[in-house]
mmCIF file of C-alpha atoms in Angstrom:
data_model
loop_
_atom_site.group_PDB
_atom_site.id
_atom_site.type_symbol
_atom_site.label_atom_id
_atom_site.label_comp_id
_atom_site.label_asym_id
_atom_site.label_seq_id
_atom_site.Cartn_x
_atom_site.Cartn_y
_atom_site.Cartn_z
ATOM 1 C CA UNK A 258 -59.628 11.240 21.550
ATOM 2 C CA UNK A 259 -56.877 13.091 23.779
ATOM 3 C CA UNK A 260 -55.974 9.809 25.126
ATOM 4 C CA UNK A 261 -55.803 7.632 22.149
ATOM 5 C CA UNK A 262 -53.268 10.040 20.103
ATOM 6 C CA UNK A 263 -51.367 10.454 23.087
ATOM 7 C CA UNK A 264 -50.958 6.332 23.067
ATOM 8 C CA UNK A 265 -50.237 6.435 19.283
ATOM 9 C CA UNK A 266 -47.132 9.296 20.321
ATOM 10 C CA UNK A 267 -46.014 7.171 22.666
ATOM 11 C CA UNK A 268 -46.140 4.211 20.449
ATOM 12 C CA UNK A 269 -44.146 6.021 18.094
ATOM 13 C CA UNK A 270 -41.713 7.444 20.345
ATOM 14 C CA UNK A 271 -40.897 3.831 21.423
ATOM 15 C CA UNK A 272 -41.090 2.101 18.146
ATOM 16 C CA UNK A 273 -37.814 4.800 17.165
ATOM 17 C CA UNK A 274 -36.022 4.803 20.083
ATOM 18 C CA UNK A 275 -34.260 2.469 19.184
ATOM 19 C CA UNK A 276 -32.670 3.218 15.939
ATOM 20 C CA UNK A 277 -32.347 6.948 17.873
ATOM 21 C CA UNK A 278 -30.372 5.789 20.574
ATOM 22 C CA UNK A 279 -28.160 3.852 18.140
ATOM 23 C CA UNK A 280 -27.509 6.321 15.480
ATOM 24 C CA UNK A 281 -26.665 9.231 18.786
ATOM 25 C CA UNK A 282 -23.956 6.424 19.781
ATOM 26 C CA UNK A 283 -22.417 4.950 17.028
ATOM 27 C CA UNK A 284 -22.658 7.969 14.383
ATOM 28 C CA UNK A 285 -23.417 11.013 15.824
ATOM 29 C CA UNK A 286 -21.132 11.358 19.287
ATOM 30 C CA UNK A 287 -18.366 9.684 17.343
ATOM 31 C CA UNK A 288 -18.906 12.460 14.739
ATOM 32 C CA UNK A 289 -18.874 14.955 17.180
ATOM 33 C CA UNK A 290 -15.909 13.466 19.345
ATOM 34 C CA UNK A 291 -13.776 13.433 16.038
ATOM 35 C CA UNK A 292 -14.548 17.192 15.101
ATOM 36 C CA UNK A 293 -13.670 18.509 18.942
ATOM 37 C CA UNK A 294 -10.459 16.004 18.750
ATOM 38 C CA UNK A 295 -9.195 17.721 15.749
ATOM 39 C CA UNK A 296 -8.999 20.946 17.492
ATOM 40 C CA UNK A 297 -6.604 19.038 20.048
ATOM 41 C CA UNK A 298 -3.343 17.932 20.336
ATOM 42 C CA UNK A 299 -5.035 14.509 22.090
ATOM 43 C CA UNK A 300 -3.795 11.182 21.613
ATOM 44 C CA UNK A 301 -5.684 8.020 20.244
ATOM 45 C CA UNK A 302 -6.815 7.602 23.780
ATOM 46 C CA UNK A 303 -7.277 10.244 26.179
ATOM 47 C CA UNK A 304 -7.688 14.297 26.306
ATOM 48 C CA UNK A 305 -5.307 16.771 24.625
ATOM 49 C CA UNK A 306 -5.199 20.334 25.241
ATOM 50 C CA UNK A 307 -6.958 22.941 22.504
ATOM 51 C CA UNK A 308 -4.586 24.234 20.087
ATOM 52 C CA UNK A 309 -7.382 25.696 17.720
ATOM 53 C CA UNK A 310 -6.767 25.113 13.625
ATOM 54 C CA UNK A 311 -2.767 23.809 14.254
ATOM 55 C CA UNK A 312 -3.478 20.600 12.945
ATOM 56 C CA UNK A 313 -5.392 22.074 9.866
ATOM 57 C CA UNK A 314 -2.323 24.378 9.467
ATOM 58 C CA UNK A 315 -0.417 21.089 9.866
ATOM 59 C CA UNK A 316 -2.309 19.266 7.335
ATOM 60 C CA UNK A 317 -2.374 21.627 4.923
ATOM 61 C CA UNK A 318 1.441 22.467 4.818
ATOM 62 C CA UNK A 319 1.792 18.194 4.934
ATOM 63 C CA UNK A 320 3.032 17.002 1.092
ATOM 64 C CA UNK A 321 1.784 13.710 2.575
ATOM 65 C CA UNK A 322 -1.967 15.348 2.781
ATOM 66 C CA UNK A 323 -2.072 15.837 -0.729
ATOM 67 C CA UNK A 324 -0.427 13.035 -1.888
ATOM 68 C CA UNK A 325 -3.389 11.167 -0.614
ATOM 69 C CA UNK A 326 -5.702 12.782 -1.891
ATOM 70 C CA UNK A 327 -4.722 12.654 -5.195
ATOM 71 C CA UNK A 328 -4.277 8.845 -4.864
ATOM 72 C CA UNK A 329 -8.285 8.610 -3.189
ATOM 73 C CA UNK A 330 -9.404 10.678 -6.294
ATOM 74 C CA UNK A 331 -7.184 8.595 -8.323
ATOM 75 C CA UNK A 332 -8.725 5.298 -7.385
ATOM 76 C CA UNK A 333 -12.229 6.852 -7.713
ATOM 77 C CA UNK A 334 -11.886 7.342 -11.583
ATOM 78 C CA UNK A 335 -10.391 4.135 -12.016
ATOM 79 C CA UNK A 336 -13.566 2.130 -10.432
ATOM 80 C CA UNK A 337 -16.391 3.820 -9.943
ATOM 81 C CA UNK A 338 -17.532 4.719 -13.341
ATOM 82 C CA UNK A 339 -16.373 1.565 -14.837
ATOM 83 C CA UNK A 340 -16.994 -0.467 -11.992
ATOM 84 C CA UNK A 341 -21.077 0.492 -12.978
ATOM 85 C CA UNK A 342 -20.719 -0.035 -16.668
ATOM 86 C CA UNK A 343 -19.353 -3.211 -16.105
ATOM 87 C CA UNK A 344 -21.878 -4.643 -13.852
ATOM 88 C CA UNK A 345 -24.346 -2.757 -16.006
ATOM 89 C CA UNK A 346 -23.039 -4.400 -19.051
ATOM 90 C CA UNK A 347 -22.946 -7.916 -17.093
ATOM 91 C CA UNK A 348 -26.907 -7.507 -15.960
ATOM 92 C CA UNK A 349 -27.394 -6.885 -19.693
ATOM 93 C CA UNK A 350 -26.286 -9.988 -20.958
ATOM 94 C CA UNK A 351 -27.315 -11.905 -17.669
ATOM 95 C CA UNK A 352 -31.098 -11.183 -17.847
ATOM 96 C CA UNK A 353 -31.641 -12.567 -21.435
ATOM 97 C CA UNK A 354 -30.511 -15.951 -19.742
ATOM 98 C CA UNK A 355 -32.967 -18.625 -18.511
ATOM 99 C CA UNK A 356 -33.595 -20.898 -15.382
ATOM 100 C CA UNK A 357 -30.519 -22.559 -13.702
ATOM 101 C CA UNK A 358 -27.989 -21.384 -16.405
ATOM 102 C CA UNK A 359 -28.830 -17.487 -15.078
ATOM 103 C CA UNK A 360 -28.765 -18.725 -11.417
ATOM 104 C CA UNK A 361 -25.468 -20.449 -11.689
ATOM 105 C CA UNK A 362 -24.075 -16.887 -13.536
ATOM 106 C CA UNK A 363 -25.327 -15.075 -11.067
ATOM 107 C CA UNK A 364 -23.815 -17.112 -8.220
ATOM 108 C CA UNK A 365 -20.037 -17.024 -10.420
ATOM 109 C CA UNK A 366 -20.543 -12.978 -10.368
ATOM 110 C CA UNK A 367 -21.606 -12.712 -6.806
ATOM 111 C CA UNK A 368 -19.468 -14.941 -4.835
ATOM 112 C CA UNK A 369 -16.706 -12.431 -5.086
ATOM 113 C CA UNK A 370 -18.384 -10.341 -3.085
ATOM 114 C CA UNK A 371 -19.160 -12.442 0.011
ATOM 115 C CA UNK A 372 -15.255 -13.097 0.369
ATOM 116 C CA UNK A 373 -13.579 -11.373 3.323
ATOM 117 C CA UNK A 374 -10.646 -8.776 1.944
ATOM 118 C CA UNK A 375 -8.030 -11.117 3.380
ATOM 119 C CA UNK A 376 -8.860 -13.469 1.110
ATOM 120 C CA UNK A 377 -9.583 -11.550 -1.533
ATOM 121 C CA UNK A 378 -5.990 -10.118 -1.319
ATOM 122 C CA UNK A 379 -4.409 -13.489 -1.050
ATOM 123 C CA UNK A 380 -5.959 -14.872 -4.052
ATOM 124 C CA UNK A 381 -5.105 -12.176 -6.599
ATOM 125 C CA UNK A 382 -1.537 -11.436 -4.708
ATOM 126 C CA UNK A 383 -1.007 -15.432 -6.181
ATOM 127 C CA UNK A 384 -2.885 -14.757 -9.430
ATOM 128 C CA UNK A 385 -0.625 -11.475 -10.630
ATOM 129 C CA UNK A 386 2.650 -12.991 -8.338
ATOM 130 C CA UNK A 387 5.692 -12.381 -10.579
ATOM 131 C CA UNK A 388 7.504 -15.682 -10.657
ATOM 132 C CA UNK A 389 4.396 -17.872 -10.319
ATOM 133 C CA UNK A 390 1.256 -15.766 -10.972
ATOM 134 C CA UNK A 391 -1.013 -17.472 -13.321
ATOM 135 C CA UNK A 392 -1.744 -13.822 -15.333
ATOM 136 C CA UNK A 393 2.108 -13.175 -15.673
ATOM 137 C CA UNK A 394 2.201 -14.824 -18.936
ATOM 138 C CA UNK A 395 -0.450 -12.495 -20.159
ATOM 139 C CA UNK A 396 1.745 -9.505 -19.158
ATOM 140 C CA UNK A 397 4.268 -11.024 -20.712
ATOM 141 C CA UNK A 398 2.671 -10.924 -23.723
ATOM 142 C CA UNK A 399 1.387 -7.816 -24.020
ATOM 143 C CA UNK A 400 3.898 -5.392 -22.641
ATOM 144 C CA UNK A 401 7.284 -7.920 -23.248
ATOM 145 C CA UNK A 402 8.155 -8.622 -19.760
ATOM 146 C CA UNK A 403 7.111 -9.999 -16.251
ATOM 147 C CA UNK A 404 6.543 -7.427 -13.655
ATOM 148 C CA UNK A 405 5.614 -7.116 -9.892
ATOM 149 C CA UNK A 406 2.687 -5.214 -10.384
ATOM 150 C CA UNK A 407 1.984 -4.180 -6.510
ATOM 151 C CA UNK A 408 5.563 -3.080 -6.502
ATOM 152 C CA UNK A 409 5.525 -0.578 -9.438
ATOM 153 C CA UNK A 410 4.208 2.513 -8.922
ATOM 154 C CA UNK A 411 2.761 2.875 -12.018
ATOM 155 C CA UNK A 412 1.033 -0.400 -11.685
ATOM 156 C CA UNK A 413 -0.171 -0.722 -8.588
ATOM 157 C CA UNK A 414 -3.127 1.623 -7.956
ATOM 158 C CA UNK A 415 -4.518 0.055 -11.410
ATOM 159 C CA UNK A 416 -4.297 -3.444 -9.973
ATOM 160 C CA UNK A 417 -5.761 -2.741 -7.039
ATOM 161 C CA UNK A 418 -8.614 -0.859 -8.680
ATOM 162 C CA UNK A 419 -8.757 -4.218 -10.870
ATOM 163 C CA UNK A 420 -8.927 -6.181 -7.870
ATOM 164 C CA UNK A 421 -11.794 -3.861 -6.421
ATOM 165 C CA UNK A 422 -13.851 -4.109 -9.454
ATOM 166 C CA UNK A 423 -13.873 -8.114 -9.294
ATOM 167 C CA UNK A 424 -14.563 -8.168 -6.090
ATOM 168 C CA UNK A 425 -17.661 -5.550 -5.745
ATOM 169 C CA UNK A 426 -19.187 -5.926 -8.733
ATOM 170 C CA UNK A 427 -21.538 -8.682 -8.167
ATOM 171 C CA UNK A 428 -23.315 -6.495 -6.003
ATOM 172 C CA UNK A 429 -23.754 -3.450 -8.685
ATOM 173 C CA UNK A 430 -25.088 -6.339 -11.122
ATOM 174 C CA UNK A 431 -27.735 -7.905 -8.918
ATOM 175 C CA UNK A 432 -29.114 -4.304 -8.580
ATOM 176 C CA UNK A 433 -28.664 -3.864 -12.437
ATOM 177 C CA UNK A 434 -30.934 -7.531 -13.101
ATOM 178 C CA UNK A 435 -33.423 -6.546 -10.614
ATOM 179 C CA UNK A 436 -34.038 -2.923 -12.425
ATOM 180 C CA UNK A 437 -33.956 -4.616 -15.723
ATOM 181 C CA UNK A 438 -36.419 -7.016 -14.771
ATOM 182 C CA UNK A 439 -38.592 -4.338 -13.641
ATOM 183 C CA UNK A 440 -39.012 -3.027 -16.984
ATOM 184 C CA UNK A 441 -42.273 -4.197 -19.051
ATOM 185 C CA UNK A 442 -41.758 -6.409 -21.982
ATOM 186 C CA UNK A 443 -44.392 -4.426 -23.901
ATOM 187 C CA UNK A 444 -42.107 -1.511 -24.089
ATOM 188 C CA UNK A 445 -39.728 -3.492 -26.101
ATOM 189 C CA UNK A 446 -42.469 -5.744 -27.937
ATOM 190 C CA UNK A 447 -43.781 -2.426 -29.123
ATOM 191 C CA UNK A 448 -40.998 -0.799 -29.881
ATOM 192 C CA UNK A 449 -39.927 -3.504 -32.130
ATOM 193 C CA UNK A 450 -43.182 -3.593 -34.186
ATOM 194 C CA UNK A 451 -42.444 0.473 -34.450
ATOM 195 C CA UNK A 452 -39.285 -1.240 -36.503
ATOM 196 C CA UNK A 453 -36.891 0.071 -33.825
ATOM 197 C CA UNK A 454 -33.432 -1.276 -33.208
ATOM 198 C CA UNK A 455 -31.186 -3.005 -30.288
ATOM 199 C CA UNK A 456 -29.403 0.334 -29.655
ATOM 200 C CA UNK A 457 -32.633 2.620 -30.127
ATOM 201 C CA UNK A 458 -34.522 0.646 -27.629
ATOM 202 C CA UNK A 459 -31.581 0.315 -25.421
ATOM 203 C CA UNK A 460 -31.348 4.531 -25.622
ATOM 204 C CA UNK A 461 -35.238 5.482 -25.522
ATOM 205 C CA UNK A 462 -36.498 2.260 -22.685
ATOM 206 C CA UNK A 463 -33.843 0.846 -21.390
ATOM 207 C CA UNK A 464 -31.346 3.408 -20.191
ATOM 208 C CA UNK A 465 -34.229 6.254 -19.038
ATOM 209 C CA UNK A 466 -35.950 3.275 -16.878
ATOM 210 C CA UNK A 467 -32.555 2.163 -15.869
ATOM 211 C CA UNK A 468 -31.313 5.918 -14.431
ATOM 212 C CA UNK A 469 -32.662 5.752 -10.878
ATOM 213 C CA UNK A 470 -30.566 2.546 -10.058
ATOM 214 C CA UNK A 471 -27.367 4.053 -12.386
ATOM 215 C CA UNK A 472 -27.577 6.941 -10.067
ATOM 216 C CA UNK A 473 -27.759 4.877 -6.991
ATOM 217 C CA UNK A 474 -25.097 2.937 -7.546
ATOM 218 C CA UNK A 475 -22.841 5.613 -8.641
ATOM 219 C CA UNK A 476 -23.741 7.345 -5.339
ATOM 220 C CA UNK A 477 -22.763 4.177 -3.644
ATOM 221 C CA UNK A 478 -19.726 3.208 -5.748
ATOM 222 C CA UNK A 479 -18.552 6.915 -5.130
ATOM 223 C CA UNK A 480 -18.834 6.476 -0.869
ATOM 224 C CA UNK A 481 -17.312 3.384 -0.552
ATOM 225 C CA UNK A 482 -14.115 3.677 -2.873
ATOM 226 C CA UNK A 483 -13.616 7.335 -1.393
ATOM 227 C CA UNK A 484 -12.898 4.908 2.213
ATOM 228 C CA UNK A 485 -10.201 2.920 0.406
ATOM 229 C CA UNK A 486 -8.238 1.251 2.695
ATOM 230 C CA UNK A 487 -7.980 -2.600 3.438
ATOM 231 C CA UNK A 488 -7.063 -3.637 -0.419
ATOM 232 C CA UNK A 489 -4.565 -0.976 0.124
ATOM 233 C CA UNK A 490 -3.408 -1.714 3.070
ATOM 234 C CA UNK A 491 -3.139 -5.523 2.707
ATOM 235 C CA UNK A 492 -1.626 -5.622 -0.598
ATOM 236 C CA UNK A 493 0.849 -2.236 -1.268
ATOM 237 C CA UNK A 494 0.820 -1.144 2.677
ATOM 238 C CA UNK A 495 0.947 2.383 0.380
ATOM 239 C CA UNK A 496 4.017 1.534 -1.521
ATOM 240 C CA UNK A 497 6.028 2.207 -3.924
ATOM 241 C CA UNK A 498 7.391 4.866 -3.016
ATOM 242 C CA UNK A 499 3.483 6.322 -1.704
ATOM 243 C CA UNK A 500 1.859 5.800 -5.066
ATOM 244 C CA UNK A 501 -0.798 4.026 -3.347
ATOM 245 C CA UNK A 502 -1.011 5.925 -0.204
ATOM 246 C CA UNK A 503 -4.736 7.149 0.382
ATOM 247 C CA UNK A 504 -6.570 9.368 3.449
ATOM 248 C CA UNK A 505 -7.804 6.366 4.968
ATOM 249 C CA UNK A 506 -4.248 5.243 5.388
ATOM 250 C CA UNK A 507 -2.889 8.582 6.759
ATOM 251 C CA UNK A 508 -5.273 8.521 9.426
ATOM 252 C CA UNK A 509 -4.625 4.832 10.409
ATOM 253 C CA UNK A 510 -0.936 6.185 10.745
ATOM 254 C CA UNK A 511 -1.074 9.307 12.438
ATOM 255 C CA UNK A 512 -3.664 7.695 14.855
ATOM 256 C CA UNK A 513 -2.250 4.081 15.861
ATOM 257 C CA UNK A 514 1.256 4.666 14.539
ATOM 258 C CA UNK A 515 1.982 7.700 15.868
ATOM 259 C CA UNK A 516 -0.834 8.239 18.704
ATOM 260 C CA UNK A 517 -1.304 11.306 17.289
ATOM 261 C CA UNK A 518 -5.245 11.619 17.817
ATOM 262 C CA UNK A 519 -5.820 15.054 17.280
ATOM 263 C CA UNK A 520 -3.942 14.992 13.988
ATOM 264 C CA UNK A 521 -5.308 11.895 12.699
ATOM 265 C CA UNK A 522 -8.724 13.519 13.113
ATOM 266 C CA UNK A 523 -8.428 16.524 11.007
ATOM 267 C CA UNK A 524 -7.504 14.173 8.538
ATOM 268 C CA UNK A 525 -10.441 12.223 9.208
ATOM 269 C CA UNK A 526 -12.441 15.266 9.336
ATOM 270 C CA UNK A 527 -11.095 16.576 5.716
ATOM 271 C CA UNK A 528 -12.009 13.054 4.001
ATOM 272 C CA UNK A 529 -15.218 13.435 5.370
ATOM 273 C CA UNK A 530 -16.050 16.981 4.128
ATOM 274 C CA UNK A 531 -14.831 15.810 1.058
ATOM 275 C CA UNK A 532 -17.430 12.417 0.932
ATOM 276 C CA UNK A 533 -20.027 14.479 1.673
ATOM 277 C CA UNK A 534 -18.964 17.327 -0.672
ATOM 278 C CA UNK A 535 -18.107 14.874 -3.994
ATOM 279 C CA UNK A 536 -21.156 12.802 -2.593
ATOM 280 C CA UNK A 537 -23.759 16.111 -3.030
ATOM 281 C CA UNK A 538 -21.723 17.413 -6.100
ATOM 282 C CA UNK A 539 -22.543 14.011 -7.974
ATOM 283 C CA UNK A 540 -26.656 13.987 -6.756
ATOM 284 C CA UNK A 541 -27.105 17.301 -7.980
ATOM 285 C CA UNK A 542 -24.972 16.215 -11.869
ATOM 286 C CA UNK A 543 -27.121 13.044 -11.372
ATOM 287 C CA UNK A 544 -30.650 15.090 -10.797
ATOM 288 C CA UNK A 545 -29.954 17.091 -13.334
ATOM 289 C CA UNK A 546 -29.077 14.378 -15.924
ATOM 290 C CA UNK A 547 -32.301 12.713 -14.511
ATOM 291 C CA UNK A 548 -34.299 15.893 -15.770
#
């Protein structure tokens, strides 16, 4: 008996080695490299001597620092909520569709996502282009003139949240169809013979059954735009005049433009207390909405 749960221990030790030995080496000693580094004045490569909480000090007293974090949080409210009442909204109509008609939506919606950034970048830098872009006659329209919209700092954070949304959002509505499908058609067959409306079934079925998978991808929607940095990067480089400038893009400085290591990873250390701080904030609002 000894022997055979000592095989099953060992069966088990081996079956999660391997997802052990990859999570020490690609999350955790990088996570622990990065909080001893920021206690250094190290380069990008190489040791540095300790100089204890100088580059918090540093950071702290930096206007940069703060700029970019308001510009993270910034770009947070302008996508994540409506990125997921978008593709929420999407799913909604999506799902009352039938055979190839819903496939081929579904495929429009999602190819956005499979596009590499370059590309992505590329495409709307000639859509919203001043002298040629096919959406500057819309601008036109509306606010009386053409403008460069990546070159205006009061445009250029909301384009590039626009740009994330149409790029990221298939995902959030193939989650959305998937949870909607999930829910019986009896709820709403009965609900209608109880004479209720659209919007009352939509409040008292849909939405409750729909909550887990809001949650989730508000969770998700929240981590990922809080890493901004390659729309950022490949379309405002920051610009104007740092209206754009995020965390992700301060630590890409101070680190390869500067070789400033130990810096770069207080930075990197501060946007990641703040992920994880934001990330366990919005569980516990989301738990307790659940309730």
């Amino acid at each position: 008996m000894r022997l055979k749960s000592r095989n099953r221990t060992v069966t088990a030790l081996l079956l999660i080695a391997p997802f052990v030995i990859c999570y020490l080496v690609v999350f955790a000693y990088p996570v622990y490299k990065m909080f001893a580094m920021s206690f250094t004045n190290a380069p990008l490569i190489g040791e540095g001597e300790w100089i204890g909480l100088d580059n918090y000090i540093r950071m702290f007293e930096h206007k940069l620092f703060y700029t970019s974090v308001y510009n993270t949080l910034y770009f947070v409210l302008l996508t994540v909520v409506p990125n997921t009442l978008i593709g929420l909204g999407i799913a909604m109509m999506v799902v009352r569709l039938k055979g190839w008609i819903q496939a081929g939506i579904l495929v429009l919606f999602f190819m956005p996502y499979i596009l590499p950034v370059t590309v992505v970048t590329q495409i709307w830098q000639w859509v919203l282009d001043q002298q040629f872009g096919v959406a500057q006659p819309l601008i036109e329209a509306i606010i009386g003139r053409r403008i460069s919209v990546f070159r205006d700092p009061v445009w250029a954070m909301p384009m590039v949240a626009l740009v994330t949304i149409w790029w990221t959002n298939g995902f959030n509505v193939l989650l959305f169809i998937s949870a909607l499908r999930n829910i019986p058609d009896d709820y709403y067959e009965a609900a209608s013979l109880d004479g209720a409306s659209r919007l009352q079934q939509f409040r008292r079925i849909t939405w409750p059954l729909l909550w887990p998978v809001t949650a989730l991808v508000l969770t998700l929607q929240l981590i990922l735009q809080l890493k901004i940095f390659d729309q950022i990067y490949l379309m405002t480089q920051g610009g104007p005049f740092n209206s754009t400038y995020v965390l992700l893009q301060l630590v890409y400085r101070e680190a390869f433009g500067r070789n400033q290591g130990g810096y770069a990873s207080a930075v990197a250390v501060a946007l990641f207390v703040i992920i994880v701080a934001v990330s366990v904030l919005q569980y516990q609002l989301l738990k307790a909405r659940g309730k």
